[in-house]
Structures are given as structure tokens and as C-alpha cells.
Amino acid sequence: AEAVKEELLKKYPPKVARKRDKQIHITGEEDSSEIMANVRTIPGIITMRGCTYAGCKGVILGPTRDIVNITHGPIGCGFYSWLTRRNQTKAPSATDENFMPYAFSTDMQDEDIIFGGEKKLEQACLEAYELFKPKAMAIFATCPVGLIGDDVHAVARKMKEKLGINVFAFSCEGYKGVSQSAGHHIANNQIFTHVVGENDTVKMGEYKINVLGEYNIGGDAFEIERILEKCGITMVSTFSGNSTYEQFATAHTADLNTVMCHRSINYVAEMMETKYGIPWIKINFIGAEATAKSLRKIAQYFGDKKLIDRVEEVIAEEMPQVQAVLDEVFPFTKGKTAMLFVGGSRAHHYQELFNEMGMRTLSAGYEFGHRDDYEGRHVIPDIKVDADSRNIEELEVTPDTARFSPRKSVEQLMRLEAEGLKFKDYEGMMPEMDKGSIVIDDLNQYEADKLVELMKPDIFCAGIKEKFSIQKMGVPMKQLHSYDYGGPYAGFKGACNFYKEIKRMVTSKVWSGMKAPWEENPELSATYVWE
Ligand code: CFM
Ligand code: HCA
């Protein structure tokens, strides 16, 4: 691993190498060593990262079906964040609102940049309202909006008053933070301020939970909903896969917050605990064992024998099909190797599935995770707040005078902790990886190619930017953002789908056996010579 790291850094100028050195970590060196994360990408490096607007509009608000999301900006921003993420939704009936097939945008032109775009934004809001009569509208700022100083919040206030529906805006200009991560924070702050707690209606049912940080990519949330329902657990809201405005508005009525993607949503869990008294636990529905463990944690929290027994029944019912598929694939996948580079949590969560298949993760990393996602939440107090993070608002949250109600007493929480249920806790990715694995923050194109060349994993998992360069190197490549049109991969049925897919990919010789035209016909290749 050390030699590989050295090779990756060799090509860089000294200053760049010094910085990248701190962002490439070999696990198990020393216990206290830290990784540098959530810092600017060095200009000139081809990063895999996206922008703050993508994190706010595309990731957090994108999967909600009945809010009209208007992008104030050039059409490319709205178009890029329009369902490319494969967040699915299922309205209960054909007459229920579903705005996800639409890309709403003000389509800013040069003259709007010169003379200001607020009028056009108002016009867009009025037009969208006229056509769709939504219960809420959200406005998203893009880079030019911040640069010319259009006040999206003033427009939102004016429209809220005029139309009598909830209208709120996000200062999520693409450049606002160093990555998508800043956009998650901005999105969550505004949803918390403008929507959560707007509706006190309590949903019928027992064991009420929210599932935070699950975005229904490839239908994952449908499988999670199926399992929870089977266990008799009531889902008040999901943030935000297959979600609705009312789910956010009533989220404060749940009795437990379960956090799936720690990176994108831990803020909401923290704020809901402070304001309403709802405790949170980390769960993970990626991996069959991880799913079973997460269900047991939820049951343990409620502590009701009826639920504990039901969860065991469900696990016993679901596991045989999982084991059958695993028995089938294991001889083919055992001992194979993988690399995983995704935006945040998935680079950790999917290691569960690979472990179940007997595969080792040689190298993994996040595009925009923070140190706590790598090293665990205990490092949060030590994280240096730099100018870029200070740029993103931290909300002051206090207990709600009327509605704060601790769901468990301090003694109850302590007893549960003593029994092994950890609250407000996430251990991060690095402690769970084998010693000698290479963890890389904000991987770039050069390093991705170099890693594959040097270590030749049996499969490389990342996104669309890496997809084709990796395949051209003869290595199978699986997208863990979009799932390459596959999925679901969450829960028990999802695990079966993933096992089969990965077995198919690691046993296929299609990429390594393929020759590029210039390799077969050398006359097609030539070296350009400067005159
Ligand atoms: Fe969380 Fe996500 Fe991810 Fe993420 Fe994303 Fe995504 Fe992702 Mo793409 S919220 S951090 S900002 S699990 S869109 S559903 S796949 S980079 S690893
Ligand atoms: C985003 C969305 C993305 C991009 C995926 C990719 C997604 O960050 O804007 O690069 O392949 O999951 O769709 O992360």
C-alpha cells in the first residue's frame, strides 16, 4: 500500500503532493492518525466532485414529489439535476401530485445577468402556480444568481404572501462550498426552518420512525418500506426518498430518527433531537446482515416484546432466500477484490455487501465526506472550522416551548446504551476496513487510473465520470450512484440483486478480452510529431 501511495504522489509538484499526502491514508498505521477531508480541490486537478447546488437541489430536494422545485439559473443547472440520479417515486394514485417528471427553471439569459433576474423568477413562480397549484414551492440559486445578487429569499417571501402557500429559497450557489456537502447542509437548514413542524397531525400506527438519508435510488426505499411495514414499524417520513411535503411537515411527531446516510443528513437528526426530543441512531440497510442488525436496533429502542419477536420472525423469513443466492455466488466471488469511490456514505455501506460475498475492499474513499465519516463522530470537536465551512450557516436550535418532549428519559437512554444501543453515534468507515487498505479523499481522474493500473481490482465502483476510463483499462465498472439502471440493492431483496450482479460482472471477461481498434490494426495508431 505504501508503494502504491508513493506512486500516486510521485507525479505531483511538491506543494500538491504535500496536500494529497494528507488526503491519502493507509489504515492501521497509527491509531490517532487523521485524514484531511472537506477541503478545496486543488485547481487543475480533475476531481470527481460536484457542486453545492447539486447537493441541495439534486440530492436533498430532488426526490420529493409534490414540491415544485424551481432552479433560478441557466438551463444547464436545472437539466443536469433532473432525475439523472435515478431517485424514484410512487404516488399513491394517478391523481396525486408528482412533479418529478418536470424540470422547472427560469432559463436565465445574458440580459437577466445584466439587468437582474428577480422579475423573471417571480414570473416563473406565478406561472408554475397557475399551472400546477402546488402546496409548496422551493427556489434554488445557482452561481450567476449569487454573483449578480438576486435576492431569492425576498422573492420567496413575496410569493408566499401572494399565493398563500409555503414558498422558501436556498442560497445554494454552486461555488458556495467546496462540494455537494455544503448543499446538503443548506438544504437541511431550510427544510428544518420552513417545513418540519408545520403540521401536527399524528400518523396512526405503532413504533413511529423517520428514515433520514435514504434517497430511493433505484427503488431502495421501496424495499425498505416493504420490510418496515412487514415488521409493523410505522414510517412517518423519509428524508427524502419517495417523500412528500406532508412527511417533512409531520416528521417531528416520530419517536425515533434512524440515520442512513450520515454525511448528508446528520444535521437534521441533531436539530430534531434538540428541538423536539427525538433521539437518533445510525442504521444501514445496505447488506442483508446490516439490514437485520438495523431492524434489531429499532426493536431494541422501542423495547416492546411484540416488536422484538416480529422483527426476528421477519429476519427468519427473509434470510433463507438471501442465503440461497449467496451460496450460489460465493464460490465465484470469494477472494475477489473491489475499490469503492462514491460521494459519501455508500463507499462505506457497500463494503458490507462485498464482505458478505467474501470480497475485500482494497481502496475506498469519499468525494466529499468529512473527517467524522472516515474516523467516527468522536473527532467532531477537533475538526478545524475553515473559512469555507464558516461560509455555511449553522442554525441555533433551542427546545420548542410547546412541543419538546423527550421520547425516552435520561435513565432509559442510559440503560439502552449499557445494553449496547449507541445513540448519536457513527464510527466511520476507516475503523471497519482491513489494515493496509488505502483510503483516498476526493479521488481524481489521474489517481483513479493509476490505482487500477497498479492494483488491478476485480471490480471498480464509482460514478459516470470514472465509468468508461476504467472499462477501457479492462476492469469491470459498477456505478454505485445510479446503479447502472439496476437495483434496488437495499434490504434483503436488494442484497440478492447485488450478489447476482457482482457475480456476473467479476466472472465476465468482456472488458479484459476486448481490444481497441488501434490495438488490432496498428495502422490506426500514430504518434503526432510536431513540425
Ligand atoms: Fe449520501 Fe446519497 Fe452518498 Fe450523497 Fe450523492 Fe447519491 Fe452518493 Mo451520488 S446522499 S453521500 S450526495 S448516500 S447523489 S444517494 S450516490 S454522491 S454516496
Ligand atoms: C451529484 C449526483 C451524483 C452524480 C453521480 C455520478 C449522483 O453529485 O450531483 O457522478 O455518477 O449520484 O447522481 O452523485
Coordinates of C-alpha atoms and ligand atoms in Angstrom, one line a residue:
A1 CA 0.0 0.0 0.0
E2 CA 2.8 2.4 0.9
A3 CA 4.4 1.8 -2.5
V4 CA 1.1 2.5 -4.3
K5 CA 0.7 5.7 -2.4
E6 CA 4.2 6.8 -3.3
E7 CA 3.5 6.1 -6.9
L8 CA 0.3 8.2 -6.8
L9 CA 2.1 11.2 -5.3
K10 CA 5.2 10.9 -7.5
K11 CA 3.9 12.9 -10.4
Y12 CA 2.7 15.9 -8.4
P13 CA 4.6 19.1 -7.8
P14 CA 5.8 19.2 -4.2
K15 CA 3.1 21.5 -2.8
V16 CA 0.3 19.4 -4.4
A17 CA 2.0 16.2 -3.2
R18 CA 2.1 17.5 0.4
K19 CA -1.6 18.2 0.4
R20 CA -2.6 14.9 -1.3
D21 CA -0.4 13.1 1.1
K22 CA -2.7 14.2 3.9
Q23 CA -5.8 13.1 1.9
I24 CA -4.4 9.6 1.3
H25 CA -4.4 7.4 4.3
I26 CA -3.3 3.8 4.9
T27 CA -5.5 2.2 7.5
G28 CA -3.9 0.8 10.7
E29 CA -0.7 2.9 10.6
E30 CA -1.2 4.6 13.9
D31 CA -4.5 4.8 15.8
S32 CA -4.6 8.6 16.2
S33 CA -3.7 9.5 12.6
E34 CA -6.2 11.6 10.8
I35 CA -7.2 12.2 7.2
M36 CA -7.7 15.6 5.6
A37 CA -11.2 16.0 4.2
N38 CA -13.8 18.6 3.2
V39 CA -11.2 20.9 1.8
R40 CA -10.9 22.7 -1.6
T41 CA -9.8 20.7 -4.6
I42 CA -6.5 22.0 -5.9
P43 CA -7.2 23.9 -9.2
G44 CA -6.1 22.0 -12.2
I45 CA -7.0 18.6 -10.7
I46 CA -9.8 16.8 -12.4
T47 CA -12.0 16.0 -9.4
M48 CA -15.0 13.6 -9.3
R49 CA -16.8 16.1 -7.1
G50 CA -20.0 18.1 -8.0
C51 CA -21.2 21.5 -6.8
T52 CA -23.2 22.8 -3.8
Y53 CA -26.3 23.4 -5.9
A54 CA -26.2 19.7 -7.0
G55 CA -26.1 18.7 -3.3
C56 CA -29.0 20.9 -2.4
K57 CA -31.4 20.7 -5.3
G58 CA -30.4 17.4 -6.9
V59 CA -29.7 15.3 -3.8
I60 CA -31.8 16.5 -0.9
L61 CA -34.9 18.1 -2.5
G62 CA -34.9 16.2 -5.8
P63 CA -36.6 13.1 -4.5
T64 CA -39.6 14.9 -3.0
R65 CA -42.5 14.5 -5.4
D66 CA -45.0 17.3 -4.5
I67 CA -42.9 20.4 -4.1
V68 CA -42.3 22.5 -7.3
N69 CA -38.5 23.0 -7.3
I70 CA -37.6 26.0 -9.4
T71 CA -34.0 26.4 -10.4
H72 CA -33.1 30.1 -10.8
G73 CA -30.3 29.9 -13.3
P74 CA -29.1 28.9 -16.7
I75 CA -30.9 25.9 -18.1
G76 CA -28.0 23.5 -17.7
C77 CA -28.1 23.5 -13.9
G78 CA -31.8 22.5 -13.9
F79 CA -31.3 20.0 -16.6
Y80 CA -28.3 18.3 -15.0
S81 CA -30.1 17.8 -11.7
W82 CA -33.2 16.5 -13.3
L83 CA -33.6 12.8 -12.4
T84 CA -30.1 11.8 -13.5
R85 CA -29.7 10.5 -10.0
R86 CA -32.5 7.9 -10.6
N87 CA -34.4 8.8 -7.5
Q88 CA -37.7 7.0 -7.9
T89 CA -41.1 7.9 -6.6
K90 CA -44.6 6.3 -6.4
A91 CA -47.6 8.5 -5.9
P92 CA -50.4 6.5 -4.2
S93 CA -52.8 7.2 -7.2
A94 CA -52.7 8.7 -10.6
T95 CA -54.4 11.9 -9.3
D96 CA -51.8 12.5 -6.6
E97 CA -49.3 15.2 -7.4
N98 CA -45.9 14.2 -8.9
F99 CA -43.8 17.0 -10.3
M100 CA -40.6 14.9 -10.7
P101 CA -41.0 14.5 -14.4
Y102 CA -40.7 18.2 -14.8
A103 CA -37.5 20.4 -14.8
F104 CA -38.6 23.9 -13.6
S105 CA -36.1 26.6 -14.4
T106 CA -36.0 30.4 -15.1
D107 CA -33.7 29.6 -18.0
M108 CA -31.5 32.7 -17.3
Q109 CA -30.2 34.6 -20.3
D110 CA -27.4 37.2 -20.7
E111 CA -29.9 40.1 -20.3
D112 CA -31.1 38.7 -16.9
I113 CA -27.5 38.6 -15.8
I114 CA -27.0 42.2 -16.9
F115 CA -30.4 43.7 -15.7
G116 CA -31.2 41.2 -12.8
G117 CA -33.4 38.2 -12.8
E118 CA -35.8 38.7 -9.9
K119 CA -38.7 39.7 -12.1
K120 CA -38.2 36.6 -14.2
L121 CA -38.1 34.5 -11.1
E122 CA -41.4 36.0 -9.8
Q123 CA -42.9 35.3 -13.2
A124 CA -41.8 31.7 -13.1
C125 CA -43.3 31.2 -9.7
L126 CA -46.6 32.7 -10.8
E127 CA -46.6 30.6 -14.0
A128 CA -45.8 27.4 -12.1
Y129 CA -48.5 28.1 -9.5
E130 CA -51.1 28.8 -12.2
L131 CA -50.3 25.5 -13.9
F132 CA -49.9 23.2 -11.0
K133 CA -51.4 24.7 -7.8
P134 CA -48.7 23.0 -5.7
K135 CA -48.8 23.1 -1.9
A136 CA -45.2 24.3 -1.7
M137 CA -42.5 25.8 -3.9
A138 CA -38.8 25.9 -3.5
I139 CA -36.3 28.2 -5.3
F140 CA -32.7 27.3 -5.8
A141 CA -29.9 29.8 -6.5
T142 CA -27.2 28.9 -9.0
C143 CA -23.7 30.5 -9.4
P144 CA -24.7 33.6 -11.5
V145 CA -27.6 34.4 -9.2
G146 CA -25.2 34.8 -6.3
L147 CA -22.8 36.8 -8.4
I148 CA -25.3 39.4 -9.6
G149 CA -27.0 39.5 -6.2
D150 CA -30.7 38.5 -7.0
D151 CA -32.4 38.1 -3.6
V152 CA -34.1 34.7 -3.9
H153 CA -35.4 34.9 -0.3
A154 CA -37.2 38.2 -0.9
V155 CA -38.9 36.7 -3.9
A156 CA -39.9 33.6 -1.9
R157 CA -41.4 35.8 0.9
K158 CA -43.3 37.9 -1.6
M159 CA -44.7 34.8 -3.4
K160 CA -45.6 33.1 -0.1
E161 CA -47.7 36.1 0.8
K162 CA -49.2 36.5 -2.6
L163 CA -50.0 32.8 -3.3
G164 CA -50.8 31.7 0.3
I165 CA -48.7 28.6 0.0
N166 CA -45.3 27.7 1.6
V167 CA -42.5 29.2 -0.6
F168 CA -38.9 29.1 0.5
A169 CA -35.5 29.5 -1.1
F170 CA -32.0 28.2 -0.9
S171 CA -28.7 30.2 -1.2
C172 CA -27.1 27.1 -2.7
E173 CA -24.9 28.7 -5.4
G174 CA -22.6 26.1 -6.9
Y175 CA -19.5 27.8 -5.6
K176 CA -20.8 28.3 -2.1
G177 CA -18.9 25.4 -0.6
V178 CA -16.2 23.0 -1.6
S179 CA -18.6 20.3 -2.8
Q180 CA -22.1 18.9 -2.7
S181 CA -21.8 18.5 1.1
A182 CA -22.3 22.2 1.7
G183 CA -25.6 21.9 -0.4
H184 CA -26.9 19.2 1.9
H185 CA -26.3 21.4 4.9
I186 CA -28.0 24.4 3.3
A187 CA -31.0 22.2 2.2
N188 CA -31.5 20.7 5.6
N189 CA -31.3 24.0 7.4
Q190 CA -34.1 25.4 5.2
I191 CA -36.3 22.3 5.4
F192 CA -35.9 22.3 9.1
T193 CA -36.7 26.1 9.4
H194 CA -39.6 26.3 6.9
V195 CA -41.2 22.8 6.8
V196 CA -40.6 20.5 9.8
G197 CA -43.2 21.1 12.4
E198 CA -45.7 22.8 10.1
N199 CA -48.3 20.1 10.6
D200 CA -49.0 18.4 14.0
T201 CA -51.2 15.6 12.6
V202 CA -50.1 12.4 14.2
K203 CA -50.0 9.3 11.9
M204 CA -51.8 6.2 13.1
G205 CA -49.7 3.2 14.0
E206 CA -47.1 1.9 16.4
Y207 CA -43.4 2.4 16.5
K208 CA -43.1 5.6 14.6
I209 CA -39.8 6.4 13.0
N210 CA -38.2 8.6 10.4
V211 CA -35.7 7.2 7.9
L212 CA -33.2 10.0 7.3
G213 CA -30.7 10.0 4.5
E214 CA -32.3 7.4 2.2
Y215 CA -33.0 8.8 -1.3
N216 CA -34.7 5.9 -3.1
I217 CA -32.1 5.4 -5.8
G218 CA -33.1 2.5 -8.0
G219 CA -36.1 1.8 -5.7
D220 CA -34.1 1.2 -2.5
A221 CA -36.7 3.0 -0.4
F222 CA -39.5 0.7 -1.7
E223 CA -37.7 -2.4 -0.4
I224 CA -37.0 -0.6 3.0
E225 CA -40.7 0.4 3.2
R226 CA -41.7 -3.2 2.5
I227 CA -39.5 -4.5 5.3
L228 CA -40.6 -1.9 7.8
E229 CA -44.2 -2.5 7.1
K230 CA -43.8 -6.2 7.4
C231 CA -42.3 -5.6 10.9
G232 CA -45.2 -3.4 11.9
I233 CA -42.9 -0.3 12.1
T234 CA -44.6 3.0 11.1
M235 CA -42.6 5.3 8.8
V236 CA -43.6 8.9 9.4
S237 CA -41.2 10.3 6.9
T238 CA -38.2 9.6 4.7
F239 CA -35.7 12.3 4.0
S240 CA -36.2 12.2 1.2
G241 CA -36.6 9.1 -1.0
N242 CA -40.3 8.8 -2.2
S243 CA -41.2 11.6 0.2
T244 CA -43.9 14.3 0.2
Y245 CA -44.2 17.8 1.7
E246 CA -46.5 16.5 4.5
Q247 CA -44.0 13.9 5.5
F248 CA -41.4 16.6 6.2
A249 CA -44.1 18.8 7.9
T250 CA -45.0 16.0 10.3
A251 CA -41.6 14.5 10.9
H252 CA -41.4 15.9 14.4
T253 CA -44.2 13.5 15.5
A254 CA -42.0 10.4 15.2
D255 CA -40.4 8.8 18.2
L256 CA -37.1 7.8 16.7
N257 CA -34.8 9.1 13.9
T258 CA -32.9 6.5 12.1
V259 CA -29.9 7.8 10.0
M260 CA -28.9 6.0 6.9
C261 CA -26.6 8.5 5.1
H262 CA -24.7 10.1 7.9
R263 CA -22.9 12.6 5.7
S264 CA -25.9 14.2 4.1
I265 CA -28.4 14.3 7.0
N266 CA -26.8 14.1 10.4
Y267 CA -27.7 17.8 10.9
V268 CA -31.5 17.1 10.7
A269 CA -31.2 14.3 13.3
E270 CA -29.3 16.6 15.7
M271 CA -31.6 19.5 15.3
M272 CA -34.8 17.4 15.8
E273 CA -33.3 16.0 18.9
T274 CA -32.6 19.4 20.3
K275 CA -35.9 21.0 19.3
Y276 CA -38.3 18.1 19.8
G277 CA -36.5 15.5 21.9
I278 CA -36.3 12.7 19.3
P279 CA -33.2 10.5 19.8
W280 CA -31.3 9.2 16.8
I281 CA -29.4 6.1 15.9
K282 CA -27.3 5.1 12.9
I283 CA -28.7 2.3 10.8
N284 CA -27.7 0.8 7.4
F285 CA -30.0 -1.2 5.1
I286 CA -27.2 -2.0 2.6
G287 CA -26.3 -5.6 3.2
A288 CA -28.5 -8.4 4.5
E289 CA -26.7 -8.7 7.8
A290 CA -26.7 -4.9 8.2
T291 CA -30.4 -4.8 7.5
A292 CA -31.1 -7.5 10.1
K293 CA -28.9 -5.6 12.6
S294 CA -30.6 -2.3 11.9
L295 CA -34.1 -3.8 12.4
R296 CA -32.9 -5.3 15.7
K297 CA -31.7 -1.9 16.9
I298 CA -35.0 -0.3 16.1
A299 CA -36.8 -3.0 18.0
Q300 CA -34.4 -2.7 20.9
Y301 CA -35.1 1.0 21.1
F302 CA -38.8 0.5 21.5
G303 CA -38.2 -2.4 23.8
D304 CA -41.6 -4.0 23.2
K305 CA -41.6 -7.8 23.1
K306 CA -44.2 -7.9 20.4
L307 CA -41.9 -5.9 18.0
I308 CA -38.8 -7.7 19.0
D309 CA -40.4 -11.1 18.2
R310 CA -41.9 -9.8 15.0
V311 CA -38.5 -8.5 13.8
E312 CA -37.0 -11.9 14.5
E313 CA -39.8 -13.6 12.6
V314 CA -39.2 -11.3 9.6
I315 CA -35.5 -11.9 9.6
A316 CA -36.0 -15.7 9.8
E317 CA -38.4 -15.4 6.9
E318 CA -36.2 -13.3 4.7
M319 CA -32.8 -14.8 5.2
P320 CA -33.2 -18.2 3.5
Q321 CA -33.7 -16.6 0.1
V322 CA -30.6 -14.4 0.7
Q323 CA -28.5 -17.4 1.8
A324 CA -29.6 -19.4 -1.2
V325 CA -28.3 -16.7 -3.6
L326 CA -25.2 -16.2 -1.5
D327 CA -24.4 -20.0 -1.7
E328 CA -24.7 -19.8 -5.4
V329 CA -22.4 -16.8 -5.9
F330 CA -19.9 -17.2 -3.1
P331 CA -17.6 -19.7 -4.9
F332 CA -17.2 -17.2 -7.7
T333 CA -16.9 -14.0 -5.7
K334 CA -14.8 -15.3 -2.7
G335 CA -11.3 -13.8 -2.6
K336 CA -12.1 -11.2 -5.3
T337 CA -11.2 -7.5 -4.7
A338 CA -13.1 -4.2 -5.0
M339 CA -12.5 -0.5 -5.0
L340 CA -15.3 1.9 -4.0
F341 CA -15.3 5.7 -4.6
V342 CA -18.6 7.4 -4.2
G343 CA -19.7 10.8 -2.8
G344 CA -20.2 9.8 0.8
S345 CA -21.8 7.0 2.8
R346 CA -22.0 4.4 0.1
A347 CA -18.3 3.9 -0.1
H348 CA -18.7 2.6 3.5
H349 CA -22.1 0.9 3.3
Y350 CA -21.4 -1.2 0.2
Q351 CA -18.3 -2.7 1.9
E352 CA -20.9 -4.7 3.9
L353 CA -22.3 -6.3 0.7
F354 CA -18.8 -7.1 -0.5
N355 CA -17.8 -8.6 2.8
E356 CA -20.9 -10.9 2.6
M357 CA -19.6 -12.1 -0.8
G358 CA -16.2 -12.8 0.6
M359 CA -14.6 -9.9 -1.3
R360 CA -12.0 -7.5 0.0
T361 CA -12.1 -3.7 -0.4
L362 CA -8.5 -2.7 -1.4
S363 CA -9.2 1.0 -1.5
A364 CA -12.2 3.3 -0.9
G365 CA -12.9 7.0 -0.4
Y366 CA -15.5 9.8 -0.4
E367 CA -15.7 12.7 -2.8
F368 CA -16.9 15.0 0.0
G369 CA -17.1 13.1 3.3
H370 CA -15.9 14.9 6.4
R371 CA -13.4 13.5 8.9
D372 CA -16.2 12.1 11.1
D373 CA -17.4 9.9 8.1
Y374 CA -13.9 8.5 7.9
E375 CA -12.8 8.4 11.5
G376 CA -16.0 8.5 13.5
R377 CA -18.0 11.2 15.3
H378 CA -15.7 11.4 18.2
V379 CA -13.4 13.6 16.1
I380 CA -16.1 16.3 15.5
P381 CA -14.8 18.6 18.3
D382 CA -11.3 18.5 16.8
I383 CA -12.3 19.4 13.2
K384 CA -10.9 22.7 12.2
V385 CA -13.5 25.1 11.0
D386 CA -12.0 26.8 8.0
A387 CA -13.3 29.8 6.0
D388 CA -15.2 27.5 3.6
S389 CA -17.2 25.8 6.3
R390 CA -17.8 29.1 8.1
N391 CA -19.5 30.3 5.0
I392 CA -22.3 27.8 5.6
E393 CA -24.8 28.8 8.3
E394 CA -25.0 26.8 11.5
L395 CA -28.6 27.1 12.9
E396 CA -29.0 28.0 16.6
V397 CA -31.7 25.5 17.6
T398 CA -33.4 25.5 21.0
P399 CA -36.1 23.3 22.5
D400 CA -39.6 24.0 21.2
T401 CA -41.5 25.5 24.1
A402 CA -44.7 23.7 23.4
R403 CA -43.6 20.6 21.6
F404 CA -40.3 19.5 23.1
S405 CA -40.9 16.1 24.7
P406 CA -38.1 13.7 25.4
R407 CA -39.1 10.3 23.9
K408 CA -37.0 8.5 26.5
S409 CA -35.9 9.6 29.9
V410 CA -32.2 10.0 30.6
E411 CA -32.3 6.8 32.7
Q412 CA -33.9 4.9 29.8
L413 CA -31.4 6.1 27.3
M414 CA -28.5 5.2 29.7
R415 CA -30.0 1.7 30.2
L416 CA -30.2 1.2 26.4
E417 CA -26.6 2.5 26.0
A418 CA -25.5 0.0 28.6
E419 CA -27.3 -2.8 26.7
G420 CA -25.2 -1.8 23.6
L421 CA -27.6 0.5 21.7
K422 CA -25.5 3.6 20.8
F423 CA -27.2 7.0 20.3
K424 CA -25.8 9.8 18.2
D425 CA -23.0 7.6 17.1
Y426 CA -21.2 6.7 13.9
E427 CA -17.9 5.0 13.9
G428 CA -17.0 6.0 10.4
M429 CA -15.5 3.9 7.5
M430 CA -11.8 3.5 8.5
P431 CA -12.1 1.5 11.7
E432 CA -14.1 -1.2 9.8
M433 CA -11.5 -1.6 7.0
D434 CA -8.7 -4.2 6.9
K435 CA -5.4 -2.8 8.0
G436 CA -3.3 -1.8 5.0
S437 CA -6.2 -0.6 2.9
I438 CA -5.9 2.7 1.0
V439 CA -8.4 5.4 1.9
I440 CA -8.4 8.4 -0.5
D441 CA -10.4 11.6 -0.1
D442 CA -11.5 13.5 -3.2
L443 CA -10.0 11.0 -5.7
N444 CA -9.2 12.4 -9.1
Q445 CA -9.1 11.1 -12.6
Y446 CA -5.3 10.6 -12.6
E447 CA -5.3 8.7 -9.3
A448 CA -8.2 6.5 -10.3
D449 CA -6.4 5.4 -13.5
K450 CA -3.2 4.9 -11.6
L451 CA -4.8 2.8 -8.8
V452 CA -6.4 0.5 -11.3
E453 CA -3.2 0.1 -13.3
L454 CA -1.2 -0.7 -10.2
M455 CA -3.7 -2.9 -8.3
K456 CA -6.0 -4.3 -10.9
P457 CA -9.1 -4.8 -8.7
D458 CA -11.7 -7.3 -9.9
I459 CA -14.3 -4.6 -9.8
F460 CA -14.2 -0.8 -9.5
C461 CA -17.3 1.1 -8.2
A462 CA -17.8 4.8 -8.7
G463 CA -19.8 7.2 -10.9
I464 CA -20.3 8.2 -14.5
K465 CA -17.0 10.2 -14.7
E466 CA -14.9 7.1 -14.0
K467 CA -17.1 4.6 -15.8
F468 CA -15.5 4.5 -19.3
S469 CA -11.9 5.1 -18.5
I470 CA -11.9 2.2 -16.1
Q471 CA -13.7 -0.2 -18.5
K472 CA -11.1 0.8 -21.2
M473 CA -8.4 -0.5 -18.8
G474 CA -10.2 -3.9 -18.9
V475 CA -11.7 -3.7 -15.4
P476 CA -15.5 -4.2 -14.8
M477 CA -17.0 -1.0 -13.5
K478 CA -20.2 -0.7 -11.5
Q479 CA -21.9 2.7 -10.8
L480 CA -22.9 3.0 -7.2
H481 CA -24.6 6.3 -7.7
S482 CA -27.1 5.4 -10.4
Y483 CA -26.7 1.6 -10.1
D484 CA -26.3 1.5 -13.9
Y485 CA -30.1 1.2 -14.2
G486 CA -30.2 -1.8 -11.8
G487 CA -31.4 -2.1 -8.2
P488 CA -32.8 -2.0 -5.7
Y489 CA -29.7 -3.0 -3.7
A490 CA -31.0 -2.2 -0.2
G491 CA -32.6 -4.7 2.2
F492 CA -32.9 -8.4 1.7
K493 CA -34.2 -8.5 -1.9
G494 CA -31.7 -5.8 -2.8
A495 CA -28.8 -7.9 -1.4
C496 CA -29.8 -10.8 -3.7
N497 CA -29.9 -8.4 -6.7
F498 CA -26.4 -7.1 -5.8
Y499 CA -24.9 -10.5 -5.3
K500 CA -26.1 -11.7 -8.7
E501 CA -25.0 -8.5 -10.4
I502 CA -21.5 -8.5 -9.0
K503 CA -21.0 -12.2 -9.6
R504 CA -22.0 -11.6 -13.3
M505 CA -19.5 -8.8 -13.5
V506 CA -16.5 -10.3 -11.8
T507 CA -16.8 -13.5 -13.8
S508 CA -17.2 -11.9 -17.2
K509 CA -14.2 -11.4 -19.4
V510 CA -15.9 -8.9 -21.6
W511 CA -13.7 -5.9 -20.7
S512 CA -10.4 -7.6 -20.3
G513 CA -11.0 -9.6 -23.5
M514 CA -11.8 -6.6 -25.6
K515 CA -9.3 -4.9 -27.9
A516 CA -9.5 -1.4 -29.1
P517 CA -9.5 -0.9 -32.9
W518 CA -6.0 0.5 -32.8
E519 CA -4.7 -2.5 -30.9
E520 CA -5.9 -4.8 -33.6
N521 CA -5.0 -2.6 -36.5
P522 CA -1.7 -0.8 -35.7
E523 CA -2.1 1.4 -38.8
L524 CA -4.9 3.2 -36.9
S525 CA -2.5 4.4 -34.3
A526 CA 0.1 7.0 -34.9
T527 CA 2.2 9.4 -32.9
Y528 CA 1.7 13.0 -33.6
V529 CA 5.0 14.7 -34.4
W530 CA 5.4 18.4 -34.1
E531 CA 6.9 20.0 -37.2
Ligands
CFM1 FE1 -25.5 10.2 0.9 FE2 -26.5 9.6 -1.3 FE3 -24.0 9.2 -0.8 FE4 -24.9 11.7 -1.0 FE5 -24.5 11.8 -3.7 FE6 -26.2 9.7 -4.1 FE7 -23.6 9.3 -3.5 MO1 -24.3 10.3 -5.8 S1 -26.8 11.4 -0.3 S2 -23.5 10.9 0.4 S3 -24.6 13.5 -2.4 S4 -25.6 8.2 0.0 S5 -26.1 11.5 -5.1 S6 -27.9 9.0 -2.9 S7 -24.9 8.3 -4.9 S8 -22.7 11.0 -4.4 S9 -22.5 8.2 -1.9
HCA2 C1 -24.4 14.6 -7.9 C2 -25.2 13.4 -8.2 C3 -24.4 12.1 -8.3 C4 -23.5 12.1 -9.5 C5 -23.2 10.7 -9.9 C6 -22.0 10.5 -10.8 C7 -25.5 11.0 -8.4 O1 -23.4 14.5 -7.1 O2 -24.7 15.7 -8.4 O3 -21.0 11.2 -10.8 O4 -22.1 9.5 -11.5 O5 -25.5 10.1 -7.6 O6 -26.3 11.0 -9.4 O7 -23.7 12.0 -7.2

